[in-house]
CSV table of C-alpha atoms in Angstrom, one decimal:
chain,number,residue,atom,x,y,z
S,187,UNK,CA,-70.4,-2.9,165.1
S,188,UNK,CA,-71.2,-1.3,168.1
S,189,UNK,CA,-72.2,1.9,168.9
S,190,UNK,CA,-69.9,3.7,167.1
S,191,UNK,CA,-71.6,7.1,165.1
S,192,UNK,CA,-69.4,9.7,163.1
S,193,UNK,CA,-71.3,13.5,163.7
S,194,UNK,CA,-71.1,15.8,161.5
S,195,UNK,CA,-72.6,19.7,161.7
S,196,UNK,CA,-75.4,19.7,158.7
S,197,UNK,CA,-73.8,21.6,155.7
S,198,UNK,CA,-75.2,25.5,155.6
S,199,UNK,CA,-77.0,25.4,152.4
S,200,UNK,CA,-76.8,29.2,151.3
S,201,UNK,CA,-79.6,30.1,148.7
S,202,UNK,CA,-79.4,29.8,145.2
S,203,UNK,CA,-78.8,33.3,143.2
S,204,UNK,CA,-81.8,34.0,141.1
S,205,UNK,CA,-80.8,34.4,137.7
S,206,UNK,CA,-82.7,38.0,137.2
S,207,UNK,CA,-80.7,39.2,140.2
S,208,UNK,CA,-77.2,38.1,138.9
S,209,UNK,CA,-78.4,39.5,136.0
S,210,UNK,CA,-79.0,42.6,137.7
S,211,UNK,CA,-75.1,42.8,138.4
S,212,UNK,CA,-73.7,42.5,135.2
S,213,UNK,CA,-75.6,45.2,134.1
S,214,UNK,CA,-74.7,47.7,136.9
S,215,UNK,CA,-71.2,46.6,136.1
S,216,UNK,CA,-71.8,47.6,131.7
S,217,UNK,CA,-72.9,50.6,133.1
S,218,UNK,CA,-70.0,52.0,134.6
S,219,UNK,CA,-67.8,50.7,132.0
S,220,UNK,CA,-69.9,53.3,130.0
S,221,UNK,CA,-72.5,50.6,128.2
S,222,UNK,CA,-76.0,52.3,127.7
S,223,UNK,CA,-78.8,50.5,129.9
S,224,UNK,CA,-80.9,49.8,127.1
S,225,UNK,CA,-77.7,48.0,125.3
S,226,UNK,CA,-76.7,46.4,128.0
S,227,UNK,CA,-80.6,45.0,129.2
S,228,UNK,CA,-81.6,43.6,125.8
S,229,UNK,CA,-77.9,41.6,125.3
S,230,UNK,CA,-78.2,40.7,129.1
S,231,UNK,CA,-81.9,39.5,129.3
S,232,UNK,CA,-82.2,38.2,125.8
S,233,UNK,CA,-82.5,34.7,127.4
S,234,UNK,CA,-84.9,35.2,130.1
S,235,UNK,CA,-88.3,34.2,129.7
S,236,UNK,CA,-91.1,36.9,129.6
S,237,UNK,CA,-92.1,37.0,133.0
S,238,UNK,CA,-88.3,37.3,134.5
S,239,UNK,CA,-87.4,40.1,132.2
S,240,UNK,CA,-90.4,42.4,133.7
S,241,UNK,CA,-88.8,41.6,136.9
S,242,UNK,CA,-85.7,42.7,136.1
S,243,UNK,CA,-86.8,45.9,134.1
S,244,UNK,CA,-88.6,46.9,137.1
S,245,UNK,CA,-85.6,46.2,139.3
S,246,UNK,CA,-82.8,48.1,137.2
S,247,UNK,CA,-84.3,51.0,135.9
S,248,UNK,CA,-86.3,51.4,139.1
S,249,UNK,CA,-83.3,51.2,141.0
S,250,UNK,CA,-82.1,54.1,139.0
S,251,UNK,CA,-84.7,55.7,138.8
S,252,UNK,CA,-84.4,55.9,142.7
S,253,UNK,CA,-80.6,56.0,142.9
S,254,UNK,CA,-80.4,59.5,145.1
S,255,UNK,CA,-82.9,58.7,147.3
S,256,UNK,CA,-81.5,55.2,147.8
S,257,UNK,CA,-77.9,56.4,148.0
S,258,UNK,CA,-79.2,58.9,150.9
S,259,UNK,CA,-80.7,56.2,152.9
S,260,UNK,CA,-77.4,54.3,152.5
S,261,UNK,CA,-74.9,56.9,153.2
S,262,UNK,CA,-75.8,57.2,157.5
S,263,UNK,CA,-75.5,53.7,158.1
S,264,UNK,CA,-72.1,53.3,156.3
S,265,UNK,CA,-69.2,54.1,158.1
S,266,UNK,CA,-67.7,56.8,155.9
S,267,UNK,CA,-68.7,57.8,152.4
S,268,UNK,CA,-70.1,55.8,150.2
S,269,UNK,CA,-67.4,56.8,147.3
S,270,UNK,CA,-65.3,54.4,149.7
S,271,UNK,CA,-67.1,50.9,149.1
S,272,UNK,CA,-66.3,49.1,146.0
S,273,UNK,CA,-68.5,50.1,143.2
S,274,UNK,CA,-69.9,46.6,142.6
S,275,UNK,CA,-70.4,46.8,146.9
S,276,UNK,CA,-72.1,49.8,146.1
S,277,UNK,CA,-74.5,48.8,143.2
S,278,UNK,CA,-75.8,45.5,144.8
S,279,UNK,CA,-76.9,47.3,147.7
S,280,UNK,CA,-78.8,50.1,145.6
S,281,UNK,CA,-80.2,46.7,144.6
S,282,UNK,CA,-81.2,45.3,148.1
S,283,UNK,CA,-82.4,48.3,149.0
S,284,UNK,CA,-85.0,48.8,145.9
S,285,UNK,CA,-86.3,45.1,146.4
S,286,UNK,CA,-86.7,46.1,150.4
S,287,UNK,CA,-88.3,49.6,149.7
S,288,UNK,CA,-89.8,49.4,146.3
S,289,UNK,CA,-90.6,46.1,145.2
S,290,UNK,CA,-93.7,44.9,146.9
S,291,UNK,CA,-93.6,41.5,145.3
S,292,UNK,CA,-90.3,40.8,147.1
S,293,UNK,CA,-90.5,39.7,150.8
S,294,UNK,CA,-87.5,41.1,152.9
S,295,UNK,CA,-85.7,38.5,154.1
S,296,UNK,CA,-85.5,37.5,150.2
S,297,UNK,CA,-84.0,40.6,149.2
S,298,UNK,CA,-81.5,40.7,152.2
S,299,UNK,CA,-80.3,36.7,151.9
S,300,UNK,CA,-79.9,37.1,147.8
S,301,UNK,CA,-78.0,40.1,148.3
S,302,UNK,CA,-75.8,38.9,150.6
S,303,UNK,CA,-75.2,35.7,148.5
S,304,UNK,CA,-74.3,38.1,145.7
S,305,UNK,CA,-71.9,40.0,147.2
S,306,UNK,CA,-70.2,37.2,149.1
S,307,UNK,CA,-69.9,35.0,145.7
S,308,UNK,CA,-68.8,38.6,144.1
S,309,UNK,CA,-66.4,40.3,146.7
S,310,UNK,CA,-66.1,37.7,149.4
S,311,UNK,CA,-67.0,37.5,153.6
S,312,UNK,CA,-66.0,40.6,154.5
S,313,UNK,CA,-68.4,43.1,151.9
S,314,UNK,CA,-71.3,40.2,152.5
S,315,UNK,CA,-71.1,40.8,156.3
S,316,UNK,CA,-71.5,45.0,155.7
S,317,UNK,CA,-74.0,44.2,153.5
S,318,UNK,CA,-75.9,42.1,155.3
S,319,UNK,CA,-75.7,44.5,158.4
S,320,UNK,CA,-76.5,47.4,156.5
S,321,UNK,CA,-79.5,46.3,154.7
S,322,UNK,CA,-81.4,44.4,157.9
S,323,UNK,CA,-80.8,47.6,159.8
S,324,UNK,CA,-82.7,49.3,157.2
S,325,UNK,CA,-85.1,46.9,156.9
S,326,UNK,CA,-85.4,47.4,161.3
S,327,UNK,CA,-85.6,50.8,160.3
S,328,UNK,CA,-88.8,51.1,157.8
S,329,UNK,CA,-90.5,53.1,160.1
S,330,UNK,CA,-88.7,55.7,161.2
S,331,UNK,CA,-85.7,55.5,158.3
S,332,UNK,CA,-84.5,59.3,159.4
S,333,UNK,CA,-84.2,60.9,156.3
S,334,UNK,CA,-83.2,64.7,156.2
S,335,UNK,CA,-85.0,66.6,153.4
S,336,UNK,CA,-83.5,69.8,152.5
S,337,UNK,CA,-85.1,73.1,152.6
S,338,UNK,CA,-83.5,74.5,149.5
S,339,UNK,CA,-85.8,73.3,146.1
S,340,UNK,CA,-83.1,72.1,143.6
S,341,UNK,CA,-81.5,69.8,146.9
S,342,UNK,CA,-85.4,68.8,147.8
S,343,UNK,CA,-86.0,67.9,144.5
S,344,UNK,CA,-83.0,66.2,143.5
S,345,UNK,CA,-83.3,63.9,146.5
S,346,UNK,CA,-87.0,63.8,146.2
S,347,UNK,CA,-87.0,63.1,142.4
S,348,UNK,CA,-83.2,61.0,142.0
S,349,UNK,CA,-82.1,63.7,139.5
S,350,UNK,CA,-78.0,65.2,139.4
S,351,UNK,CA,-79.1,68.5,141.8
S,352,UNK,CA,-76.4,70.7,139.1
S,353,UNK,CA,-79.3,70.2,136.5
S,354,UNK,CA,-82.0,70.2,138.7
S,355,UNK,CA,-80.7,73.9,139.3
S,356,UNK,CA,-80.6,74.4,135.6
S,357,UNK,CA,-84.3,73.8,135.3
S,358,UNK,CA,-85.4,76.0,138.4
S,359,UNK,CA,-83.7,79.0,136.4
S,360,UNK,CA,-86.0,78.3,133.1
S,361,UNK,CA,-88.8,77.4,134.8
S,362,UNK,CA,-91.3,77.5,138.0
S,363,UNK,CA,-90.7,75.2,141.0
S,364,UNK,CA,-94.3,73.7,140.0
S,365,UNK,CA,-93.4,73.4,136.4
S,366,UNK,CA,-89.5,71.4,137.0
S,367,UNK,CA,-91.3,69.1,139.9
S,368,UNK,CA,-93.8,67.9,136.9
S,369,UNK,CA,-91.1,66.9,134.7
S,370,UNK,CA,-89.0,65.3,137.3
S,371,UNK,CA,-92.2,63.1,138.1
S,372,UNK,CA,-92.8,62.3,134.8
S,373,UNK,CA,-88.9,61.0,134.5
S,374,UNK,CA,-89.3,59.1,137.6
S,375,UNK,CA,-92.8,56.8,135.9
S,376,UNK,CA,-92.5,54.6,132.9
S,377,UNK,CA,-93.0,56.0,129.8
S,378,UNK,CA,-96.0,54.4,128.2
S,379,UNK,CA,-96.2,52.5,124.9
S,380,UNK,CA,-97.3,54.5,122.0
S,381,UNK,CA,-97.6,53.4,118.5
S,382,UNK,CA,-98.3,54.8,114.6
S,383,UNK,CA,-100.7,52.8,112.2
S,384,UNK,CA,-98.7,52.1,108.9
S,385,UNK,CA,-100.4,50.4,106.1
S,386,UNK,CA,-103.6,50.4,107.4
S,387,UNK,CA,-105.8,53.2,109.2
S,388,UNK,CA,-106.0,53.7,113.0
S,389,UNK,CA,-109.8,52.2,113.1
S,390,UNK,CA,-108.8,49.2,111.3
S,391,UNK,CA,-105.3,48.1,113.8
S,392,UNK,CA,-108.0,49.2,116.9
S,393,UNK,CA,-109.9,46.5,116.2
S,394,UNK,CA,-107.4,44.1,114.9
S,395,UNK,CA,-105.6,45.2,119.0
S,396,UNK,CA,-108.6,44.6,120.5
S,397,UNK,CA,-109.5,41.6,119.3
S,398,UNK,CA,-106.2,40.3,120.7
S,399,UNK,CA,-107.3,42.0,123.9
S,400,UNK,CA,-104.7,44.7,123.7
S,401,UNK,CA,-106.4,48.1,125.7
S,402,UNK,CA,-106.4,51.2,123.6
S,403,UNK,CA,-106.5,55.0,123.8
S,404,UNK,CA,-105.6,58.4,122.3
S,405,UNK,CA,-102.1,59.4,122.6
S,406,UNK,CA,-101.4,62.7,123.6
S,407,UNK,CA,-101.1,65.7,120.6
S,408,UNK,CA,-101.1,63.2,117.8
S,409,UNK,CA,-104.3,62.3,116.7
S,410,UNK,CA,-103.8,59.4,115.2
S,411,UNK,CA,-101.6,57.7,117.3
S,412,UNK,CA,-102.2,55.1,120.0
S,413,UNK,CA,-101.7,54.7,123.6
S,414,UNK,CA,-101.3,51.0,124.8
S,415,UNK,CA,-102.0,50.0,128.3
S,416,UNK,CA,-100.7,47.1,130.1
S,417,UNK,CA,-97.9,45.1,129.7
S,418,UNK,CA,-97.6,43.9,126.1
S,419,UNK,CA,-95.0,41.5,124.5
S,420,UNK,CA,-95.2,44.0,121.0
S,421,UNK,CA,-93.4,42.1,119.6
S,422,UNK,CA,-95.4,38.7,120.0
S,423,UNK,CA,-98.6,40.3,118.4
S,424,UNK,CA,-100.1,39.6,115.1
S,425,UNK,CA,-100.1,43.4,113.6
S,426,UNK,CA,-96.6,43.5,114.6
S,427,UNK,CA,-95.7,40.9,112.8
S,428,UNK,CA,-97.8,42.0,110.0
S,429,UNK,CA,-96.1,45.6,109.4
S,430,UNK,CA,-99.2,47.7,110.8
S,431,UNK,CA,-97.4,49.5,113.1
S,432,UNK,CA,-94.3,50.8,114.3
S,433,UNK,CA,-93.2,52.2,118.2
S,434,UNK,CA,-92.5,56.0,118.6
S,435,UNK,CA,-93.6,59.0,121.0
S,436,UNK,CA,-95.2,61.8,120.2
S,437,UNK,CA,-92.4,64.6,120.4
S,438,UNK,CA,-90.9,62.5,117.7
S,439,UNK,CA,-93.8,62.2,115.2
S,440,UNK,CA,-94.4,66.1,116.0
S,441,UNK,CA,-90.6,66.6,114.3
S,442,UNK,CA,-91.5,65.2,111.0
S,443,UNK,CA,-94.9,67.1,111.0
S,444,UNK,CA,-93.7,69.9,111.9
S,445,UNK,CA,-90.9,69.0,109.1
S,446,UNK,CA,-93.5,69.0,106.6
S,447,UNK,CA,-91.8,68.2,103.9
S,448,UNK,CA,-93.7,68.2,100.4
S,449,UNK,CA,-94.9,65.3,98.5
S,450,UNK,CA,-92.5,63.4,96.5
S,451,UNK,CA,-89.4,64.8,97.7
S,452,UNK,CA,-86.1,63.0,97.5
S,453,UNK,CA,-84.9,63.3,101.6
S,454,UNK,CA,-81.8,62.3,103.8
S,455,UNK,CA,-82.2,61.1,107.3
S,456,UNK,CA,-78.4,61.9,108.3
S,457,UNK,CA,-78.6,60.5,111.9
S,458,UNK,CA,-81.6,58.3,111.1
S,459,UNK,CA,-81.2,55.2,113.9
S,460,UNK,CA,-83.7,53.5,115.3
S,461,UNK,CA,-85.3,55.0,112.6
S,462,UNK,CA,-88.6,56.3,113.4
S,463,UNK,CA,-88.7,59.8,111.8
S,464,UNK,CA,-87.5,57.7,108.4
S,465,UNK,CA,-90.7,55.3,108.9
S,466,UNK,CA,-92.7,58.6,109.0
S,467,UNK,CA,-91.1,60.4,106.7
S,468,UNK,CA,-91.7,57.7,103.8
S,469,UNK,CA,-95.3,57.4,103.9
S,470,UNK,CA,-95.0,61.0,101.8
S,471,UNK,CA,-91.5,61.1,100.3
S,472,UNK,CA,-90.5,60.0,96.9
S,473,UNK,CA,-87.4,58.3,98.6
S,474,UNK,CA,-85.4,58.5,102.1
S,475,UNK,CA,-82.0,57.5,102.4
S,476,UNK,CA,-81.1,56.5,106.0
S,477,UNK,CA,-78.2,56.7,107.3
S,478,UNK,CA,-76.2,56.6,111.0
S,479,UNK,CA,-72.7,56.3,111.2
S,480,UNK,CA,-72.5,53.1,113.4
S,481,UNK,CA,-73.1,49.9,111.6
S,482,UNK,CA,-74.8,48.6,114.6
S,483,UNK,CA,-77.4,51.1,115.1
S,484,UNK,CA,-78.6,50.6,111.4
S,485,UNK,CA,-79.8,46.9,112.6
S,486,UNK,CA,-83.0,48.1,113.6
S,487,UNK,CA,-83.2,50.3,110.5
S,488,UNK,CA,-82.9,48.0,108.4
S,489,UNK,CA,-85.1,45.8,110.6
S,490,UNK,CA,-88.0,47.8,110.0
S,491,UNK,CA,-87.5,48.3,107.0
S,492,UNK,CA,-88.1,44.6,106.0
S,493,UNK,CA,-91.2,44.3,108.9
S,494,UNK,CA,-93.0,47.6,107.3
S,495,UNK,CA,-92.0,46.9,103.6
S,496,UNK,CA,-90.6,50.1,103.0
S,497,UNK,CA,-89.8,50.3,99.8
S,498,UNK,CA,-88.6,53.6,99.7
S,499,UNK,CA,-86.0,53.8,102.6
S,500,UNK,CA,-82.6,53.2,101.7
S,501,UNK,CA,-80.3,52.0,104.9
S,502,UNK,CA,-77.0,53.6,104.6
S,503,UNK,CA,-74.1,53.6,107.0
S,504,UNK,CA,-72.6,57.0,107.0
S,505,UNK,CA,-71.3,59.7,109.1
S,506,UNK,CA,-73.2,63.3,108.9
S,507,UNK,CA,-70.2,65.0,109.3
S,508,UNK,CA,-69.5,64.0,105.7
S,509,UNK,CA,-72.6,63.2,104.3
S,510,UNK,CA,-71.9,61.7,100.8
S,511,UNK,CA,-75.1,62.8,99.4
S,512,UNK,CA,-75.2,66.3,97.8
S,513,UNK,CA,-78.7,68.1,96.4
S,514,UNK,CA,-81.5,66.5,98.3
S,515,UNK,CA,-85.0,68.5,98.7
S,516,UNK,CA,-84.8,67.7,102.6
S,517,UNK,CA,-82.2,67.1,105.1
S,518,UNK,CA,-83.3,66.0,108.8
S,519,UNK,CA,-80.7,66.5,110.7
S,520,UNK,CA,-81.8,64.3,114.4
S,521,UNK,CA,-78.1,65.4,116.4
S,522,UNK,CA,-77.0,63.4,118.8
S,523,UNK,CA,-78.1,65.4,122.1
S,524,UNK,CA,-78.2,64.9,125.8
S,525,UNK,CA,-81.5,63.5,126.0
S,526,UNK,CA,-82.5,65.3,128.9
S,527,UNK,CA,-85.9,64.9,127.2
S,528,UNK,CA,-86.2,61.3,127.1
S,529,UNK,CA,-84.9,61.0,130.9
S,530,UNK,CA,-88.0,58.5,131.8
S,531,UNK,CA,-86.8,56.5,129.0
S,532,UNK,CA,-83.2,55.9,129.8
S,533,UNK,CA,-82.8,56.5,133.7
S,534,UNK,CA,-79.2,55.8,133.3
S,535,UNK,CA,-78.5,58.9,131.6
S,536,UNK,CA,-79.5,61.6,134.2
S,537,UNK,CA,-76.3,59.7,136.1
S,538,UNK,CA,-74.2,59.7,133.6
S,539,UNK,CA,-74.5,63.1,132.5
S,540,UNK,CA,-71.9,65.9,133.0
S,541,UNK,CA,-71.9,69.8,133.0
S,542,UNK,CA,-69.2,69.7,130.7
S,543,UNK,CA,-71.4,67.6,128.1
S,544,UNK,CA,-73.7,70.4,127.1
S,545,UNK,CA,-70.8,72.4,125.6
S,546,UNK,CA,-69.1,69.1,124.7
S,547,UNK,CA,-72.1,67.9,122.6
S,548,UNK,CA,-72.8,71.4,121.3
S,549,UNK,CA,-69.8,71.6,119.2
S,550,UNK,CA,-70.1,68.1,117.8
S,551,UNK,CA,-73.8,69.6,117.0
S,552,UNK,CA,-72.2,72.5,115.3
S,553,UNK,CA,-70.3,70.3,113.2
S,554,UNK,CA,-72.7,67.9,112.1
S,555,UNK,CA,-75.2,71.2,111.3
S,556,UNK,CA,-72.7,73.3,109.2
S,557,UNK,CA,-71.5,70.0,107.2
S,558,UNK,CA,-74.9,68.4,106.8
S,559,UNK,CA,-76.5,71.8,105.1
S,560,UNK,CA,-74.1,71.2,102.1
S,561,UNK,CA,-76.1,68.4,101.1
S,562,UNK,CA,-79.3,70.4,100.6
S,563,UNK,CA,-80.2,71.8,97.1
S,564,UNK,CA,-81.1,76.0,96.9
S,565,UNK,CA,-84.6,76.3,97.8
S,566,UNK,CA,-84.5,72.9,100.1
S,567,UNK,CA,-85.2,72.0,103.4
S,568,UNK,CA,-82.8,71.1,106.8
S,569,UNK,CA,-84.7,70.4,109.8
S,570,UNK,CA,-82.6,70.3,112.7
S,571,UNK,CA,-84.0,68.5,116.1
S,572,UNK,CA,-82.9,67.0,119.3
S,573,UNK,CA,-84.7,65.3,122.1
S,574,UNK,CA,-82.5,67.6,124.5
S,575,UNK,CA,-84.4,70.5,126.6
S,576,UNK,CA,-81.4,72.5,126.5
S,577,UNK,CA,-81.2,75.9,124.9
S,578,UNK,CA,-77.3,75.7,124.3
S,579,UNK,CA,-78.6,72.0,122.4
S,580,UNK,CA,-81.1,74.0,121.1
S,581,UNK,CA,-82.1,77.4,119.9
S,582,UNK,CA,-78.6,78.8,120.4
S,583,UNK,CA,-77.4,76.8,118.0
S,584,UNK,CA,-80.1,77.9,115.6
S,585,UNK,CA,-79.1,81.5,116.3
S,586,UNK,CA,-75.3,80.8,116.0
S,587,UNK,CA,-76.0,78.8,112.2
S,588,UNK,CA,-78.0,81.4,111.2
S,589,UNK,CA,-76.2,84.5,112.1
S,590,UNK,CA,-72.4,82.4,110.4
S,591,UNK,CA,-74.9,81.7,107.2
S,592,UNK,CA,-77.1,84.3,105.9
S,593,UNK,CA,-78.4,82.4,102.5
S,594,UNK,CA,-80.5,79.7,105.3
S,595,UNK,CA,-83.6,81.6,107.1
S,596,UNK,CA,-86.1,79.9,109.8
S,597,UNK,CA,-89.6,79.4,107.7
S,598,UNK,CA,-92.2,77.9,110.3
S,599,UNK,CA,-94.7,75.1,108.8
S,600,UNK,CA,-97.9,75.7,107.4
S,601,UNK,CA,-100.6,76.9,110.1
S,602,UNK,CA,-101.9,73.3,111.6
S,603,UNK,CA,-99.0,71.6,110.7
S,604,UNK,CA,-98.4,71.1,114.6
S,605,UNK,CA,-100.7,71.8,117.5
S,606,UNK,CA,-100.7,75.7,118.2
S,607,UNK,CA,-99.4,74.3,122.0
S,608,UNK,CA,-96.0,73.2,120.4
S,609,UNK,CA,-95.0,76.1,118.0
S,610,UNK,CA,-92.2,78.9,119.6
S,611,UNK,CA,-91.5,81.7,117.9
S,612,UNK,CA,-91.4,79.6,114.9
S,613,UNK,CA,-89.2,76.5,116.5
S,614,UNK,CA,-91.2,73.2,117.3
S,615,UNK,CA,-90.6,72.8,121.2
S,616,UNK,CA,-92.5,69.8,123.0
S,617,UNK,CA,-92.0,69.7,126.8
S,618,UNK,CA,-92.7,66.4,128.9
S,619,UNK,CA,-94.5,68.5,131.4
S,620,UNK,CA,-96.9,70.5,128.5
S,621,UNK,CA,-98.5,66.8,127.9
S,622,UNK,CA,-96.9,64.1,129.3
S,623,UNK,CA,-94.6,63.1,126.3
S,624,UNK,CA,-91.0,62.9,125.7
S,625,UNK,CA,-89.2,66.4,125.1
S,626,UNK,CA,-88.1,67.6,121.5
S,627,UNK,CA,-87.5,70.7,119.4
S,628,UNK,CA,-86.8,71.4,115.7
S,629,UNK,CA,-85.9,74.3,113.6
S,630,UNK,CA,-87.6,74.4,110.0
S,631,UNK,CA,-84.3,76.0,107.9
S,632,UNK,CA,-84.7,76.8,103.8
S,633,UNK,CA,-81.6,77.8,102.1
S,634,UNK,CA,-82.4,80.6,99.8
S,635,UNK,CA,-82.0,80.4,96.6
């Protein structure tokens, strides 16, 4: 036998991909095929367990939540611009760079070695090598990372905040430098958990929360509303399950107050999904028929509607700009908008937003507002909101409706509809700076007559 021995160099054993991370990916990737994150994230993650979907949420929409700031660290230690890299390059090392920077559970050399794997398995040697030089120079760098901050407020805040600096500029010409660097804050935290009591008083799902060790509080302009705290699996609790409450903010309960619609009245919810404002409405209304135009979007709708046993909302799938419904008491009419209200909410959004989409999403408004008040009886009701803080989303379009169609007059709700706070010249108008909620406005319209 001898002493004869075969070497061999010991294989490189490279380190298995977490599954949250590849996840991570395949999301960045829906995104700029034009998916919405929150689409994308619940058909992605719907086979995670618990623990590695809050680690993913935290990595994603933190990650955009940072993207500017991130992209500014990144763009002197890339040779070139960053437009250059391939998009996927580009998005797993917004990635790295979060876990390095951001995600204090996550020791550096794991972020670095998973990313690299990534990108390798993704784009090959060559982008794994960049990446891998990039990110452990930043991670040399920690200490003294070099960043420029600009002088001039919107550029400051925009890279400050990770807000498109075109909008940024927008705000600074409505309001104070104070006032905008609020609202960019409040985009850049997580927007908490709030909730309405259906079927049962606010005293009585307290206790039946508490008991299941759930911490409460008072939500912000809506008394009685509720402000969860810590992380909560909603969906896994008993009153959940039981049809004793439902999920929505407070700018969106303040529409249907300041809605105020009477008793009994037969109402049309013409852009109705998720369906919040329909949940509202019914606890008053003789009937509300909800309709979107999407047969999708009606899923949670109608979801809801079966968890809350609501008797009295009718799903319907519909467009608003030809409602099929003629002679209603009510009409809310919930456009689709921007959303620059609900930024905190959908992180992706203040990235894929374009100047042009303001004017774009105006005239679809316009459409869906001149159609829709067919559909309301002489004497009835349209209320007409967004979640948008724009004025060309908002007001203007009140202005133009009403100076094209002189039988429809603004009538403001009864005093105490609404908080005093909230009420503008007779619109509703809820800013996420006034109180730390999302942003909304409404128009109360009657036709005459």
């Amino acid at each position: 036998e001898g002493n004869d021995f075969v070497t061999t160099a010991a294989p490189v054993r490279t380190p298995p991909v977490t599954t949250s991370r590849a996840v991570a990916v395949e999301i960045c990737a829906d995104l700029r095929s034009g998916d919405f994150l929150d689409q994308s994230f619940e058909r992605r993650a719907g086979k995670l367990d618990a623990r590695d979907r809050r680690w993913l949420r935290e990595l994603i929409y933190g990650m955009l939540r940072k993207r500017a700031r991130i992209d500014a660290l990144l763009s002197v230690r890339v040779r070139g611009t960053l437009s250059r890299l391939d998009p996927d390059v580009l998005d797993l090392l917004r990635l790295g760079v979060y876990q390095l920077f951001y995600m204090g559970s996550v020791p550096a050399y794991a972020a670095i070695a998973q990313t690299v794997e990534l990108v390798k398995r993704r784009q090959g040697l060559g982008a794994s090598k960049l990446v891998n030089a990039v990110l452990r120079r930043l991670d040399r760098e920690r200490e003294d990372l070099g960043l420029e901050i600009p002088t001039e407020p919107a550029a400051r805040l925009a890279l400050e905040y990770s807000h498109p600096e075109w909008l940024v500029q927008r705000w600074l010409e409505r309001w104070s430098v104070e006032e905008t660097e609020k609202l960019l804050s409040l985009n850049d935290a997580e927007a908490p958990v709030i909730i309405r009591p259906y079927n049962v008083v606010r005293e009585q799902l307290e206790t039946s929360l508490e008991s299941g060790e759930v911490t409460v509080a008072d939500a912000p302009l809506v008394t009685d509303s509720i402000l969860l705290g810590g992380n909560i699996a909603l969906t896994e609790l008993g009153a959940f399950r039981q049809g004793q409450f439902f999920v929505q903010d407070p700018a969106a309960t303040l529409v249907t107050k300041y809605a105020c619609i009477p008793i009994g009245a037969v109402v049309a919810d013409l852009c109705a999904a998720p369906g919040g404002k329909a949940i509202e409405l019914s606890r008053t209304a003789k009937t509300v028929i909800a309709s979107d135009r999407i047969f999708a979007r009606m899923d949670r709708v109608v979801a809801n509607r079966r968890r809350l046993d609501l008797e009295n909302v009718l799903p319907l799938v519909a467009d608003a700009k030809s409602p099929a419904i003629r002679h209603v008491d009510a009409v809310l009419l919930d456009v689709p908008c921007t959303g620059t209200g609900t930024f905190r909410r959908h992180p992706d959004a203040r990235w894929r937003l374009k100047v042009s989409d303001i004017a774009v999403m105006a005239a679809t408004q316009r459409t869906i507002l001149r159609t829709a008040s067919a559909a309301v009886r002489p004497g009835g009701l349209l209320i007409y909101s967004t979640c948008s803080l724009e004025p060309e989303e908002n007001e203007l379009q009140i202005e133009i409706f009403l100076a094209l169609n002189p039988n429809w007059q603004l009538v403001p709700p009864p005093v105490e509809a609404v908080p005093s706070e909230v009420l503008d010249g007779g619109f509703l108008r809820v800013l996420p700076q006034m109180r730390g909620t999302d942003g909304a406005f409404a128009a109360r319209l009657r036709r005459i007559a």
